[in-house]
Every structure is written in structure tokens, then in C-alpha cells.
mmCIF file of C-alpha atoms in Angstrom:
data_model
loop_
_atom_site.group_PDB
_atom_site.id
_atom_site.type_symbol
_atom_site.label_atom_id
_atom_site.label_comp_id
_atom_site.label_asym_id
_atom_site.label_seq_id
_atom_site.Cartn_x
_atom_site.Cartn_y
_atom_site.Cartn_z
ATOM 1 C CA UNK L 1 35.183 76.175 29.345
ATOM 2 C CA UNK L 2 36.364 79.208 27.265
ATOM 3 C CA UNK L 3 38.638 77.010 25.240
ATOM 4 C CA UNK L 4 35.485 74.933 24.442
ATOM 5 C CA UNK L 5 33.337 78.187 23.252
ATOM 6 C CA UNK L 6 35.929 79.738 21.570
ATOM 7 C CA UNK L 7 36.113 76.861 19.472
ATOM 8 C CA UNK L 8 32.545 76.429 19.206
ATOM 9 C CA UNK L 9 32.430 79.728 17.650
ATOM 10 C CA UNK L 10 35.892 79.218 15.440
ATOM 11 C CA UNK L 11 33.557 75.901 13.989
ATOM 12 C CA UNK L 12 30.651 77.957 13.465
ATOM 13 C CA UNK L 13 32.211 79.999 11.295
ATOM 14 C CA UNK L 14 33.412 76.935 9.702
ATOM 15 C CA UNK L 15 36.667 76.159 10.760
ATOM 16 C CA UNK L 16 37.264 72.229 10.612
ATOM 17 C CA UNK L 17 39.913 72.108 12.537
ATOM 18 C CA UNK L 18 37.978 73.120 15.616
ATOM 19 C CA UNK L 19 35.001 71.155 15.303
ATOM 20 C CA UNK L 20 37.641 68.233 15.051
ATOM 21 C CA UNK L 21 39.209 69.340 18.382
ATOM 22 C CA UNK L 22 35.512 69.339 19.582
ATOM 23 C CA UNK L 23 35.066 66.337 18.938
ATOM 24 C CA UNK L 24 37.992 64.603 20.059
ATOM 25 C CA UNK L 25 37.774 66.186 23.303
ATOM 26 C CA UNK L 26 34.086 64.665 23.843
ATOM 27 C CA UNK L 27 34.704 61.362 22.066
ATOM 28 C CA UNK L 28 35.220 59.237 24.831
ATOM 29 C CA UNK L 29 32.791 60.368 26.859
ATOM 30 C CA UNK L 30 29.967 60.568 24.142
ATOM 31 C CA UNK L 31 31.029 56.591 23.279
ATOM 32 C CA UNK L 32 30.762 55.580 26.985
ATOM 33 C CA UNK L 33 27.449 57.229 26.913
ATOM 34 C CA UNK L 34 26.508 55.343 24.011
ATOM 35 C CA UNK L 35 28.273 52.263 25.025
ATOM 36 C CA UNK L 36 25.877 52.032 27.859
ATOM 37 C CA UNK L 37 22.365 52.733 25.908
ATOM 38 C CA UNK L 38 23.662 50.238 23.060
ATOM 39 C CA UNK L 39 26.472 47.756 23.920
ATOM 40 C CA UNK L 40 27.283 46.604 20.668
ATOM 41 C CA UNK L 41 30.345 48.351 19.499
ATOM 42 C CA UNK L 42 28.926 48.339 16.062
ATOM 43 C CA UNK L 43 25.628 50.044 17.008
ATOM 44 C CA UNK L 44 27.773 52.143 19.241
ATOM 45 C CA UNK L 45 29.828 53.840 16.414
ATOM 46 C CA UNK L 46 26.714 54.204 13.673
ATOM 47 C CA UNK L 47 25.517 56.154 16.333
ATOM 48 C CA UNK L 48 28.423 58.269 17.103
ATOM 49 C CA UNK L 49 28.930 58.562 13.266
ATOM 50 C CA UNK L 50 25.552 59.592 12.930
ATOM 51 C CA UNK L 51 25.990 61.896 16.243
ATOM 52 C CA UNK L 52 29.001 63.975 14.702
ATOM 53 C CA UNK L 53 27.501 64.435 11.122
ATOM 54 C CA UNK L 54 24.335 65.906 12.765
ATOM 55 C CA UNK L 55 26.217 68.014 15.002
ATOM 56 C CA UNK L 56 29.018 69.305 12.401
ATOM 57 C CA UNK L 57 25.568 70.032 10.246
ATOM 58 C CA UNK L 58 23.783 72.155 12.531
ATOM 59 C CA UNK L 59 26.206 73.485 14.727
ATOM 60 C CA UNK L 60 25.708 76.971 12.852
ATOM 61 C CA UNK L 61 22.141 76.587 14.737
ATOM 62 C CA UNK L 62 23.382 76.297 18.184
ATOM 63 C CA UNK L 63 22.495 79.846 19.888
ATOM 64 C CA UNK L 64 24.890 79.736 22.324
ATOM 65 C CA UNK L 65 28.541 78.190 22.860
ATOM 66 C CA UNK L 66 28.503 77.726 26.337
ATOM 67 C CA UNK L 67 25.494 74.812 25.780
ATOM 68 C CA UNK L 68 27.665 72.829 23.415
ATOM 69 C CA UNK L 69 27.730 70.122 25.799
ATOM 70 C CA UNK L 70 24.409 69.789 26.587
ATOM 71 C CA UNK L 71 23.549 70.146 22.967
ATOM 72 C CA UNK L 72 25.919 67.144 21.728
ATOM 73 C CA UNK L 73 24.585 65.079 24.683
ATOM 74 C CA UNK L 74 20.983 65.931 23.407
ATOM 75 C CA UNK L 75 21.853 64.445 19.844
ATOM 76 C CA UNK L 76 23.582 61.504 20.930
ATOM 77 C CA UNK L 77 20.853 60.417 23.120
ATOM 78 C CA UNK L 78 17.827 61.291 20.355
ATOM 79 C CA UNK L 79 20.333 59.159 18.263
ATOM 80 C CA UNK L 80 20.369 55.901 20.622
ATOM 81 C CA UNK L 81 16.909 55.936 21.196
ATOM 82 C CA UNK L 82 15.780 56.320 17.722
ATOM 83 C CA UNK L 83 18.605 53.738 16.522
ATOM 84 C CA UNK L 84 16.871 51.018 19.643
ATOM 85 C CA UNK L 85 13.529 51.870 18.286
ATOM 86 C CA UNK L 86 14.405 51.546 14.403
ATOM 87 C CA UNK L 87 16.355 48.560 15.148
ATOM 88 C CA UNK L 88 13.920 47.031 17.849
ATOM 89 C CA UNK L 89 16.547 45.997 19.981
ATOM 90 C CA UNK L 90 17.387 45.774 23.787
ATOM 91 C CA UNK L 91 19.896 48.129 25.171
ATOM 92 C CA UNK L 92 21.915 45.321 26.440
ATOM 93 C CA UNK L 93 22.505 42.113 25.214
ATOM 94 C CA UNK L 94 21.282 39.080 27.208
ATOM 95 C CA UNK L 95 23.359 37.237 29.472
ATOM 96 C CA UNK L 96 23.661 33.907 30.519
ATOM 97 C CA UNK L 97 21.227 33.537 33.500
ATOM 98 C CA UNK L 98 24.128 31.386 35.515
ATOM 99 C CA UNK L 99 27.047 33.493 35.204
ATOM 100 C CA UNK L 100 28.453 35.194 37.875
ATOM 101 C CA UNK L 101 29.165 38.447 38.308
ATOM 102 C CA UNK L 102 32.696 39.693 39.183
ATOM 103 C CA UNK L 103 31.895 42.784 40.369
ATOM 104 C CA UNK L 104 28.763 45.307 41.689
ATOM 105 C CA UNK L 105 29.303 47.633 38.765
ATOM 106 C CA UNK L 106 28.787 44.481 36.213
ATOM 107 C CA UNK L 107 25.617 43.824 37.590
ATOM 108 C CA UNK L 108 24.810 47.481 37.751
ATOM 109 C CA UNK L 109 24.681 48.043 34.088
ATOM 110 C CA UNK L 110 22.868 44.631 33.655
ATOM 111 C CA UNK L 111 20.585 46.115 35.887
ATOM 112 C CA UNK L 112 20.481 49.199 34.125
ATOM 113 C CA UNK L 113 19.960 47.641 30.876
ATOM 114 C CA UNK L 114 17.018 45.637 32.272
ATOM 115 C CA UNK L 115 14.545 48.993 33.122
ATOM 116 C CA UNK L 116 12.592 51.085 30.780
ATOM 117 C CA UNK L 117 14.359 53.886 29.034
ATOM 118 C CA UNK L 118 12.346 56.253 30.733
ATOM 119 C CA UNK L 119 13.954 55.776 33.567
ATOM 120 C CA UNK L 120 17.290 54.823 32.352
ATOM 121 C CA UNK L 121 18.210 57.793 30.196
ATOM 122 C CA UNK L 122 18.182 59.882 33.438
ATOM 123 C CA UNK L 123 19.991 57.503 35.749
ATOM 124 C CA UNK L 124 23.008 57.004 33.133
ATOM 125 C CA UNK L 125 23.272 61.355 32.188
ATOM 126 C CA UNK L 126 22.787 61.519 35.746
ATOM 127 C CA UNK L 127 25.181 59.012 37.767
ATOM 128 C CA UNK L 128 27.576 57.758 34.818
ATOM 129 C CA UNK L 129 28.012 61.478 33.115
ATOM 130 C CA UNK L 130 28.001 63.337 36.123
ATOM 131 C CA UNK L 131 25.382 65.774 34.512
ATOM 132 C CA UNK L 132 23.508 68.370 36.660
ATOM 133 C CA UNK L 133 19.365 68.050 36.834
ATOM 134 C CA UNK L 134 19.384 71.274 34.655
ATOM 135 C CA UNK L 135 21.381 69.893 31.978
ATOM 136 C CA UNK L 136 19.394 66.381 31.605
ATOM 137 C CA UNK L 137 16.117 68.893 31.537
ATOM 138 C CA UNK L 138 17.658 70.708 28.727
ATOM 139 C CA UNK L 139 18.695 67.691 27.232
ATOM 140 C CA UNK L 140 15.380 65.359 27.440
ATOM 141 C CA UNK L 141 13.199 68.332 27.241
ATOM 142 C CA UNK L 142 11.581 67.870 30.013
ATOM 143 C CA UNK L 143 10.620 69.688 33.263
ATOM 144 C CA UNK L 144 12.996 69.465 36.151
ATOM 145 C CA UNK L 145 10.140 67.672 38.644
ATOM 146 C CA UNK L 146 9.716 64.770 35.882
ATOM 147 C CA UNK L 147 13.509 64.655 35.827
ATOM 148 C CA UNK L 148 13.912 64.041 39.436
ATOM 149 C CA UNK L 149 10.516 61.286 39.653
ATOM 150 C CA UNK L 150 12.126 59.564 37.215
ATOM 151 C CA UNK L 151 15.268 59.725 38.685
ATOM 152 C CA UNK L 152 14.025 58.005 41.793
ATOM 153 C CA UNK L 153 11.809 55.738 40.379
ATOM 154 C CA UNK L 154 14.793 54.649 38.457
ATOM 155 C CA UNK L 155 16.839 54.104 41.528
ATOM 156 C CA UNK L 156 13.845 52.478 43.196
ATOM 157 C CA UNK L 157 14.081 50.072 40.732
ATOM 158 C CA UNK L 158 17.445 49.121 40.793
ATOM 159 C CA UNK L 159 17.360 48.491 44.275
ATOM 160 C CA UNK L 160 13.775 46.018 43.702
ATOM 161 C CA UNK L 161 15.636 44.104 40.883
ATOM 162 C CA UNK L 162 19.157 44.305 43.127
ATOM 163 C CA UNK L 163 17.229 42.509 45.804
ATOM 164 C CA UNK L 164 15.899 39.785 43.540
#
């Protein structure tokens, strides 16, 4: 965590070389993120291009260090949803309705991709990201109550369309 502010504050003061070690220590995690809001692998890296400009832009705004993460999480997700609403498109692609699934988590993330964003933002910062309630507050500005209803509703969900 130290390493992580220190460098936060080294690319504030605008050394490159530390908001590339940034962001090569999030990459992966910020394109499985993506990967699951957008599928596409094309989509996927306009968005983490996109995600990284932004952030190398304003990261002279973030206050504090320590909520890097939460802050780059924040972008990328503004960035998915306004790239699915500019481009009109579903999360996931469609799939054959007679293919099988080899395994839960397959079906999972068709399942995923099948709900409303509302309620699968939260599930995938949640259960795929391992971030805490506070954290997906900060990051969908929202308060922690609506976080957690949508959390279950989302879950709820899953298990109607599971059963199906």
C-alpha cells in the first residue's frame, strides 16, 4: 500500500515512470473488470485506453493517494457504462441458445451479462474484484444501503434466472 501512494504522489508531481508502474500493476485487474462489463476485446481496450488517459490527466486532482484504487475503479466503470450507452450495446454477446455450458462460472457471467447494470456493476466490484461495500459506495456514488439492496437484488436474480 505505501509503495502504491508513494508512487501516486512521485506521478503527481509528474513523474512518468510511476504512473507507468501504476498502471501496470492494475492492468490486469482493470481489463478483467472491463472484460466482464464489455466482452469484446476491442471495446475492452478503447476503454482501458480511454481509462488511463483520463486517469494520467487528472491524477494531479486526486486528494488523496491512499484512494487511488478506488479512484481508477471509478473511471473505468463511468468509462464502460458510457462506452455501452454510446455504443447501444449489450454487455455480453449472445450465445447460442443450445450450447452447453462447461462449467458453473460460464454460465455465471452469461447470467451476469443478462441483468440490468444496476444491479450488475455491484455484483462484479463486489464478488469478481473483491471490493469492500465502502469502496463500491465511493466508487458508484452512492449510499451504502442502495449498495447492499442492489447487491441482493442482484443475487436474487441470479438465482431466479439460475433456476430457469
Amino acid at each position: 500500500m505505501e509503495d502504491i501512494e508513494f508512487l501516486v504522489r512521485q506521478a503527481q508531481r509528474g513523474n512518468h515512470e510511476a504512473f507507468i508502474q501504476l498502471i501496470t500493476g492494475y492492468e490486469q485487474v482493470l481489463y478483467l473488470t472491463a472484460k466482464r462489463f464489455l466482452h469484446n476485446s476491442y471495446d475492452v481496450a478503447d476503454v482501458m485506453q480511454e481509462t488511463i488517459l483520463i486517469s494520467y490527466r487528472d491524477i494531479k486532482k486526486l486528494k488523496s493517494p491512499k484512494y487511488f484504487n478506488t479512484w481508477i475503479y471509478k473511471i473505468l466503470v463511468n468509462n464502460c457504462k458510457k462506452y455501452l450507452e454510446k455504443n447501444n450495446k449489450l454487455a455480453y454477446e449472445e450465445h447460442d441458445q443450445s450450447v452447453n455450458y462447461l462449467a458453473d462460472k460460464l454460465e455465471l457471467n452469461e447470467l451476469i451479462g443478462e441483468i440490468a447494470d444496476t444491479y450488475k456493476i455491484p455484483l462484479i466490484l463486489f464478488y469478481y474484484n473483491d471490493l469492500s461495500l465502502n469502496e463500491i459506495t465511493e466508487i458508484l456514488d452512492l449510499p451504502i444501503g442502495t449498495v447492499k439492496s442492489r447487491l441482493s437484488r442482484g443475487r436474487n436474480l441470479l438465482e431466479a434466472a439460475y433456476k430457469q
